[in-house]
């Protein structure tokens, strides 16, 4: 069954994004995989390390059926990087995924999608805030050095993000030093009846 047919670059871009948090060694072997879900032409690629989950989408599906499977993220990425520019097809047959481009053909073992652990998504959000990517990167850059690493006080292993009206603040500490950065938004955050706070894991 053919899942995907598109140009190499169209497939490479979303895979590079989701493969960023995939480690080569895991206590759970399936965490080295990425989850591929196809529903008609829409294909989603999802990876997780249990703490963080990344999902990207691409309109590259073939056929109208819905299919889900998992495959080794790094191996698939390495294969695509080694391939020349041109169309690439991903097909699923029994428990194997075939990657084909021109005369090149590779087979990868898959694991059942049902075994893949996903981070539960919130059913509803108390607040929504929109800010430029550059601004958010600046917030992270100003406080990330003060985040704790593998502290038993797990709440220190991340960044406190505070949304209060038109202000967004980032705070991090490892118990010895503290970093703070605040920025003003052009538009007030929506759905904020009062100050909202969340800890984003390192």
Short mmCIF file of N, CA and C in Angstrom, two decimals, residues 32-157:
data_model
loop_
_atom_site.label_atom_id
_atom_site.label_comp_id
_atom_site.label_asym_id
_atom_site.label_seq_id
_atom_site.Cartn_x
_atom_site.Cartn_y
_atom_site.Cartn_z
N UNK A 32 12.67 5.65 19.42
CA UNK A 32 13.59 5.95 18.32
C UNK A 32 12.83 6.08 17.01
N UNK A 33 11.53 5.77 17.06
CA UNK A 33 10.68 5.85 15.87
C UNK A 33 9.89 7.14 15.83
N UNK A 34 9.33 7.44 14.67
CA UNK A 34 8.36 8.52 14.56
C UNK A 34 7.04 7.92 14.10
N UNK A 35 5.96 8.53 14.54
CA UNK A 35 4.63 8.06 14.20
C UNK A 35 4.17 8.76 12.93
N UNK A 36 3.80 7.97 11.93
CA UNK A 36 3.29 8.52 10.67
C UNK A 36 1.81 8.17 10.58
N UNK A 37 0.98 9.21 10.50
CA UNK A 37 -0.46 9.01 10.35
C UNK A 37 -0.91 9.60 9.02
N UNK A 38 -1.62 8.81 8.24
CA UNK A 38 -2.13 9.29 6.96
C UNK A 38 -3.64 9.24 6.95
N UNK A 39 -4.26 10.35 6.60
CA UNK A 39 -5.71 10.41 6.45
C UNK A 39 -5.99 11.12 5.14
N UNK A 40 -6.26 10.36 4.10
CA UNK A 40 -6.41 10.96 2.77
C UNK A 40 -5.08 11.54 2.32
N UNK A 41 -5.11 12.79 1.89
CA UNK A 41 -3.87 13.43 1.42
C UNK A 41 -3.05 14.02 2.56
N UNK A 42 -3.67 14.15 3.76
CA UNK A 42 -2.95 14.73 4.90
C UNK A 42 -2.12 13.68 5.61
N UNK A 43 -0.84 13.99 5.80
CA UNK A 43 0.07 13.08 6.50
C UNK A 43 0.70 13.84 7.66
N UNK A 44 0.63 13.26 8.86
CA UNK A 44 1.26 13.89 10.02
C UNK A 44 2.45 13.04 10.47
N UNK A 45 3.49 13.72 10.92
CA UNK A 45 4.71 13.08 11.43
C UNK A 45 4.87 13.52 12.88
N UNK A 46 4.97 12.57 13.80
CA UNK A 46 5.00 12.90 15.23
C UNK A 46 6.15 12.17 15.90
N UNK A 47 6.88 12.89 16.76
CA UNK A 47 7.95 12.28 17.55
C UNK A 47 7.83 12.77 18.99
N UNK A 48 8.37 12.00 19.91
CA UNK A 48 8.32 12.38 21.32
C UNK A 48 9.50 11.77 22.09
N UNK A 49 9.88 12.44 23.17
CA UNK A 49 10.86 11.85 24.10
C UNK A 49 10.20 11.70 25.47
N UNK A 50 8.88 11.63 25.47
CA UNK A 50 8.00 11.53 26.64
C UNK A 50 7.73 12.89 27.26
N UNK A 51 8.73 13.78 27.32
CA UNK A 51 8.52 15.12 27.87
C UNK A 51 8.03 16.10 26.81
N UNK A 52 8.57 15.97 25.60
CA UNK A 52 8.25 16.89 24.51
C UNK A 52 7.67 16.10 23.34
N UNK A 53 6.71 16.70 22.66
CA UNK A 53 6.13 16.08 21.48
C UNK A 53 6.10 17.09 20.35
N UNK A 54 6.53 16.69 19.16
CA UNK A 54 6.53 17.57 17.99
C UNK A 54 5.70 16.91 16.89
N UNK A 55 4.82 17.69 16.27
CA UNK A 55 4.01 17.19 15.16
C UNK A 55 4.11 18.14 13.98
N UNK A 56 4.31 17.60 12.79
CA UNK A 56 4.27 18.40 11.56
C UNK A 56 3.32 17.72 10.58
N UNK A 57 2.84 18.50 9.63
CA UNK A 57 1.88 17.98 8.64
C UNK A 57 2.36 18.29 7.23
N UNK A 58 1.97 17.43 6.30
CA UNK A 58 2.29 17.65 4.88
C UNK A 58 1.17 17.07 4.03
N UNK A 59 0.85 17.75 2.95
CA UNK A 59 -0.17 17.26 2.01
C UNK A 59 0.53 16.42 0.95
N UNK A 60 0.78 15.17 1.27
CA UNK A 60 1.52 14.31 0.34
C UNK A 60 1.01 12.88 0.33
N UNK A 61 -0.16 12.65 0.95
CA UNK A 61 -0.71 11.31 1.02
C UNK A 61 -1.27 10.83 -0.31
N UNK A 62 -1.26 9.52 -0.50
CA UNK A 62 -1.80 8.90 -1.72
C UNK A 62 -3.03 8.08 -1.35
N UNK A 63 -4.13 8.27 -2.05
CA UNK A 63 -5.35 7.51 -1.77
C UNK A 63 -6.17 8.16 -0.67
N UNK A 64 -7.36 7.59 -0.41
CA UNK A 64 -8.29 8.19 0.55
C UNK A 64 -8.34 7.46 1.88
N UNK A 65 -7.59 6.36 2.02
CA UNK A 65 -7.66 5.58 3.25
C UNK A 65 -6.86 6.20 4.39
N UNK A 66 -7.10 5.68 5.60
CA UNK A 66 -6.39 6.14 6.80
C UNK A 66 -5.48 5.03 7.31
N UNK A 67 -4.23 5.37 7.54
CA UNK A 67 -3.22 4.38 7.97
C UNK A 67 -2.31 5.03 9.00
N UNK A 68 -1.82 4.24 9.96
CA UNK A 68 -0.85 4.74 10.93
C UNK A 68 0.21 3.67 11.18
N UNK A 69 1.46 4.09 11.29
CA UNK A 69 2.56 3.17 11.57
C UNK A 69 3.72 3.96 12.18
N UNK A 70 4.73 3.27 12.67
CA UNK A 70 5.93 3.94 13.17
C UNK A 70 7.15 3.34 12.50
N UNK A 71 8.16 4.18 12.29
CA UNK A 71 9.39 3.73 11.63
C UNK A 71 10.57 4.49 12.23
N UNK A 72 11.75 3.90 12.17
CA UNK A 72 12.96 4.51 12.74
C UNK A 72 13.22 5.88 12.13
N UNK A 73 13.17 6.92 12.96
CA UNK A 73 13.27 8.30 12.48
C UNK A 73 14.63 8.59 11.84
N UNK A 74 15.71 8.25 12.53
CA UNK A 74 17.05 8.58 12.03
C UNK A 74 17.38 7.82 10.75
N UNK A 75 16.97 6.56 10.69
CA UNK A 75 17.25 5.76 9.49
C UNK A 75 16.53 6.33 8.28
N UNK A 76 15.24 6.67 8.47
CA UNK A 76 14.46 7.24 7.37
C UNK A 76 15.06 8.57 6.92
N UNK A 77 15.47 9.39 7.89
CA UNK A 77 16.07 10.68 7.57
C UNK A 77 17.39 10.51 6.82
N UNK A 78 18.23 9.59 7.28
CA UNK A 78 19.52 9.34 6.61
C UNK A 78 19.33 8.85 5.18
N UNK A 79 18.34 7.99 4.97
CA UNK A 79 18.05 7.48 3.63
C UNK A 79 17.64 8.63 2.70
N UNK A 80 16.73 9.48 3.18
CA UNK A 80 16.26 10.59 2.35
C UNK A 80 17.37 11.58 2.03
N UNK A 81 18.25 11.82 3.01
CA UNK A 81 19.37 12.75 2.78
C UNK A 81 20.33 12.21 1.72
N UNK A 82 20.47 10.90 1.67
CA UNK A 82 21.40 10.28 0.72
C UNK A 82 20.83 10.19 -0.69
N UNK A 83 19.52 10.33 -0.81
CA UNK A 83 18.88 10.21 -2.12
C UNK A 83 19.05 11.47 -2.95
N UNK A 84 19.09 11.33 -4.27
CA UNK A 84 19.16 12.52 -5.14
C UNK A 84 17.80 13.21 -5.20
N UNK A 85 17.77 14.45 -5.68
CA UNK A 85 16.51 15.16 -5.84
C UNK A 85 15.59 14.39 -6.78
N UNK A 86 14.31 14.42 -6.49
CA UNK A 86 13.34 13.70 -7.31
C UNK A 86 12.19 13.22 -6.46
N UNK A 87 11.25 12.50 -7.06
CA UNK A 87 10.10 11.99 -6.32
C UNK A 87 10.48 10.80 -5.45
N UNK A 88 9.86 10.76 -4.26
CA UNK A 88 10.08 9.67 -3.31
C UNK A 88 8.72 9.07 -2.96
N UNK A 89 8.67 7.76 -2.85
CA UNK A 89 7.43 7.07 -2.47
C UNK A 89 7.67 6.23 -1.23
N UNK A 90 6.75 6.32 -0.26
CA UNK A 90 6.78 5.47 0.93
C UNK A 90 5.61 4.50 0.83
N UNK A 91 5.90 3.21 0.94
CA UNK A 91 4.85 2.19 0.86
C UNK A 91 4.92 1.29 2.09
N UNK A 92 3.77 0.77 2.49
CA UNK A 92 3.68 -0.10 3.66
C UNK A 92 3.19 -1.47 3.22
N UNK A 93 3.95 -2.50 3.57
CA UNK A 93 3.58 -3.86 3.22
C UNK A 93 3.86 -4.76 4.41
N UNK A 94 2.79 -5.28 5.02
CA UNK A 94 2.90 -6.08 6.23
C UNK A 94 3.56 -5.24 7.32
N UNK A 95 4.76 -5.60 7.79
CA UNK A 95 5.42 -4.82 8.84
C UNK A 95 6.68 -4.13 8.32
N UNK A 96 6.70 -3.88 7.03
CA UNK A 96 7.86 -3.21 6.43
C UNK A 96 7.44 -1.98 5.65
N UNK A 97 8.27 -0.94 5.76
CA UNK A 97 8.06 0.26 4.96
C UNK A 97 9.13 0.29 3.87
N UNK A 98 8.70 0.53 2.66
CA UNK A 98 9.63 0.62 1.53
C UNK A 98 9.77 2.08 1.12
N UNK A 99 11.02 2.52 0.99
CA UNK A 99 11.33 3.88 0.53
C UNK A 99 11.93 3.74 -0.86
N UNK A 100 11.29 4.36 -1.85
CA UNK A 100 11.73 4.19 -3.23
C UNK A 100 11.86 5.52 -3.94
N UNK A 101 12.95 5.66 -4.68
CA UNK A 101 13.19 6.83 -5.52
C UNK A 101 14.02 6.39 -6.72
N UNK A 102 13.43 6.48 -7.90
CA UNK A 102 14.14 6.01 -9.09
C UNK A 102 14.46 4.53 -8.97
N UNK A 103 15.73 4.18 -9.12
CA UNK A 103 16.15 2.78 -9.01
C UNK A 103 16.55 2.39 -7.59
N UNK A 104 16.55 3.37 -6.69
CA UNK A 104 16.93 3.09 -5.29
C UNK A 104 15.71 2.58 -4.51
N UNK A 105 15.96 1.59 -3.68
CA UNK A 105 14.86 0.99 -2.90
C UNK A 105 15.40 0.53 -1.54
N UNK A 106 14.74 0.96 -0.47
CA UNK A 106 15.16 0.59 0.89
C UNK A 106 13.96 0.04 1.66
N UNK A 107 14.21 -0.92 2.55
CA UNK A 107 13.15 -1.48 3.38
C UNK A 107 13.48 -1.24 4.85
N UNK A 108 12.49 -0.76 5.60
CA UNK A 108 12.66 -0.48 7.03
C UNK A 108 11.61 -1.24 7.83
N UNK A 109 12.02 -1.77 8.98
CA UNK A 109 11.08 -2.46 9.87
C UNK A 109 10.20 -1.42 10.56
N UNK A 110 8.92 -1.74 10.73
CA UNK A 110 8.01 -0.83 11.43
C UNK A 110 7.56 -1.45 12.74
N UNK A 111 7.04 -0.62 13.63
CA UNK A 111 6.40 -1.07 14.87
C UNK A 111 4.98 -0.54 14.88
N UNK A 112 4.09 -1.22 15.58
CA UNK A 112 2.68 -0.86 15.59
C UNK A 112 2.45 0.54 16.15
N UNK A 113 1.59 1.30 15.49
CA UNK A 113 1.28 2.67 15.92
C UNK A 113 0.63 2.69 17.30
N UNK A 114 -0.09 1.62 17.63
CA UNK A 114 -0.79 1.55 18.93
C UNK A 114 0.19 1.53 20.10
N UNK A 115 1.42 1.11 19.87
CA UNK A 115 2.43 1.04 20.94
C UNK A 115 3.14 2.38 21.16
N UNK A 116 2.91 3.35 20.27
CA UNK A 116 3.65 4.61 20.34
C UNK A 116 3.06 5.51 21.43
N UNK A 117 3.88 5.95 22.41
CA UNK A 117 3.36 6.81 23.49
C UNK A 117 3.23 8.26 23.02
N UNK A 118 2.09 8.86 23.26
CA UNK A 118 1.90 10.26 22.89
C UNK A 118 1.59 11.09 24.12
N UNK A 119 2.00 12.34 24.11
CA UNK A 119 1.73 13.27 25.20
C UNK A 119 0.28 13.71 25.09
N UNK A 120 -0.46 13.61 26.19
CA UNK A 120 -1.87 14.01 26.17
C UNK A 120 -1.99 15.50 25.89
N UNK A 121 -2.87 15.85 24.96
CA UNK A 121 -3.07 17.26 24.62
C UNK A 121 -4.24 17.82 25.42
N UNK A 122 -4.12 19.09 25.79
CA UNK A 122 -5.18 19.73 26.57
C UNK A 122 -6.46 19.83 25.75
N UNK A 123 -7.60 19.52 26.40
CA UNK A 123 -8.89 19.61 25.70
C UNK A 123 -9.27 21.06 25.46
N UNK A 124 -8.86 21.93 26.37
CA UNK A 124 -9.13 23.36 26.20
C UNK A 124 -8.00 24.17 26.82
N UNK A 125 -7.87 25.40 26.39
CA UNK A 125 -6.79 26.26 26.86
C UNK A 125 -7.36 27.46 27.60
N UNK A 126 -6.74 27.81 28.72
CA UNK A 126 -7.18 28.97 29.49
C UNK A 126 -6.76 30.27 28.85
N UNK A 127 -5.67 30.22 28.09
CA UNK A 127 -5.16 31.45 27.49
C UNK A 127 -4.50 31.15 26.16
N UNK A 128 -4.52 32.13 25.28
CA UNK A 128 -3.85 32.01 23.99
C UNK A 128 -3.07 33.29 23.74
N UNK A 129 -1.80 33.12 23.38
CA UNK A 129 -0.95 34.29 23.15
C UNK A 129 -0.19 34.10 21.84
N UNK A 130 -0.06 35.18 21.09
CA UNK A 130 0.66 35.13 19.82
C UNK A 130 1.79 36.16 19.86
N UNK A 131 3.01 35.70 19.56
CA UNK A 131 4.15 36.61 19.54
C UNK A 131 5.12 36.15 18.46
N UNK A 132 5.92 37.06 17.93
CA UNK A 132 6.86 36.70 16.86
C UNK A 132 7.85 35.63 17.32
N UNK A 133 8.24 34.76 16.41
CA UNK A 133 9.20 33.70 16.71
C UNK A 133 10.50 34.28 17.28
N UNK A 134 10.92 35.40 16.70
CA UNK A 134 12.16 36.05 17.15
C UNK A 134 12.07 36.46 18.62
N UNK A 135 10.89 36.96 19.01
CA UNK A 135 10.69 37.40 20.39
C UNK A 135 10.73 36.21 21.35
N UNK A 136 10.08 35.10 20.96
CA UNK A 136 10.07 33.92 21.81
C UNK A 136 11.47 33.34 21.96
N UNK A 137 12.23 33.34 20.86
CA UNK A 137 13.62 32.87 20.92
C UNK A 137 14.44 33.75 21.85
N UNK A 138 14.16 35.06 21.84
CA UNK A 138 14.88 35.98 22.72
C UNK A 138 14.59 35.65 24.19
N UNK A 139 13.31 35.37 24.50
CA UNK A 139 12.94 35.00 25.87
C UNK A 139 13.72 33.77 26.32
N UNK A 140 13.76 32.76 25.46
CA UNK A 140 14.48 31.52 25.79
C UNK A 140 15.97 31.77 25.98
N UNK A 141 16.54 32.56 25.06
CA UNK A 141 17.99 32.82 25.11
C UNK A 141 18.40 33.54 26.39
N UNK A 142 17.51 34.39 26.90
CA UNK A 142 17.84 35.18 28.09
C UNK A 142 17.77 34.40 29.40
N UNK A 143 17.03 33.27 29.41
CA UNK A 143 16.85 32.57 30.68
C UNK A 143 17.30 31.10 30.68
N UNK A 144 17.54 30.52 29.50
CA UNK A 144 17.77 29.07 29.45
C UNK A 144 18.99 28.61 30.25
N UNK A 145 20.01 29.46 30.36
CA UNK A 145 21.24 29.09 31.07
C UNK A 145 21.01 28.83 32.55
N UNK A 146 19.93 29.39 33.10
CA UNK A 146 19.66 29.25 34.54
C UNK A 146 18.77 28.05 34.87
N UNK A 147 18.30 27.34 33.85
CA UNK A 147 17.45 26.16 34.11
C UNK A 147 18.29 25.05 34.74
N UNK A 148 17.70 24.34 35.69
CA UNK A 148 18.39 23.20 36.30
C UNK A 148 18.40 22.03 35.32
N UNK A 149 19.35 21.11 35.57
CA UNK A 149 19.43 19.90 34.75
C UNK A 149 19.34 18.69 35.65
N UNK A 150 18.35 17.86 35.44
CA UNK A 150 18.15 16.63 36.20
C UNK A 150 18.10 16.86 37.71
N UNK A 151 17.48 17.95 38.11
CA UNK A 151 17.30 18.23 39.54
C UNK A 151 16.12 17.41 40.05
N UNK A 152 16.22 16.90 41.28
CA UNK A 152 15.10 16.13 41.83
C UNK A 152 13.88 17.03 42.04
N UNK A 153 14.13 18.35 42.16
CA UNK A 153 13.02 19.31 42.18
C UNK A 153 12.66 19.57 40.71
N UNK A 154 11.86 18.66 40.16
CA UNK A 154 11.60 18.63 38.71
C UNK A 154 11.09 19.95 38.14
N UNK A 155 10.42 20.75 38.99
CA UNK A 155 9.87 22.02 38.52
C UNK A 155 10.97 23.03 38.19
N UNK A 156 12.21 22.77 38.61
CA UNK A 156 13.32 23.66 38.26
C UNK A 156 13.94 23.30 36.90
N UNK A 157 13.57 22.12 36.38
CA UNK A 157 14.13 21.66 35.10
C UNK A 157 13.34 22.22 33.92
#
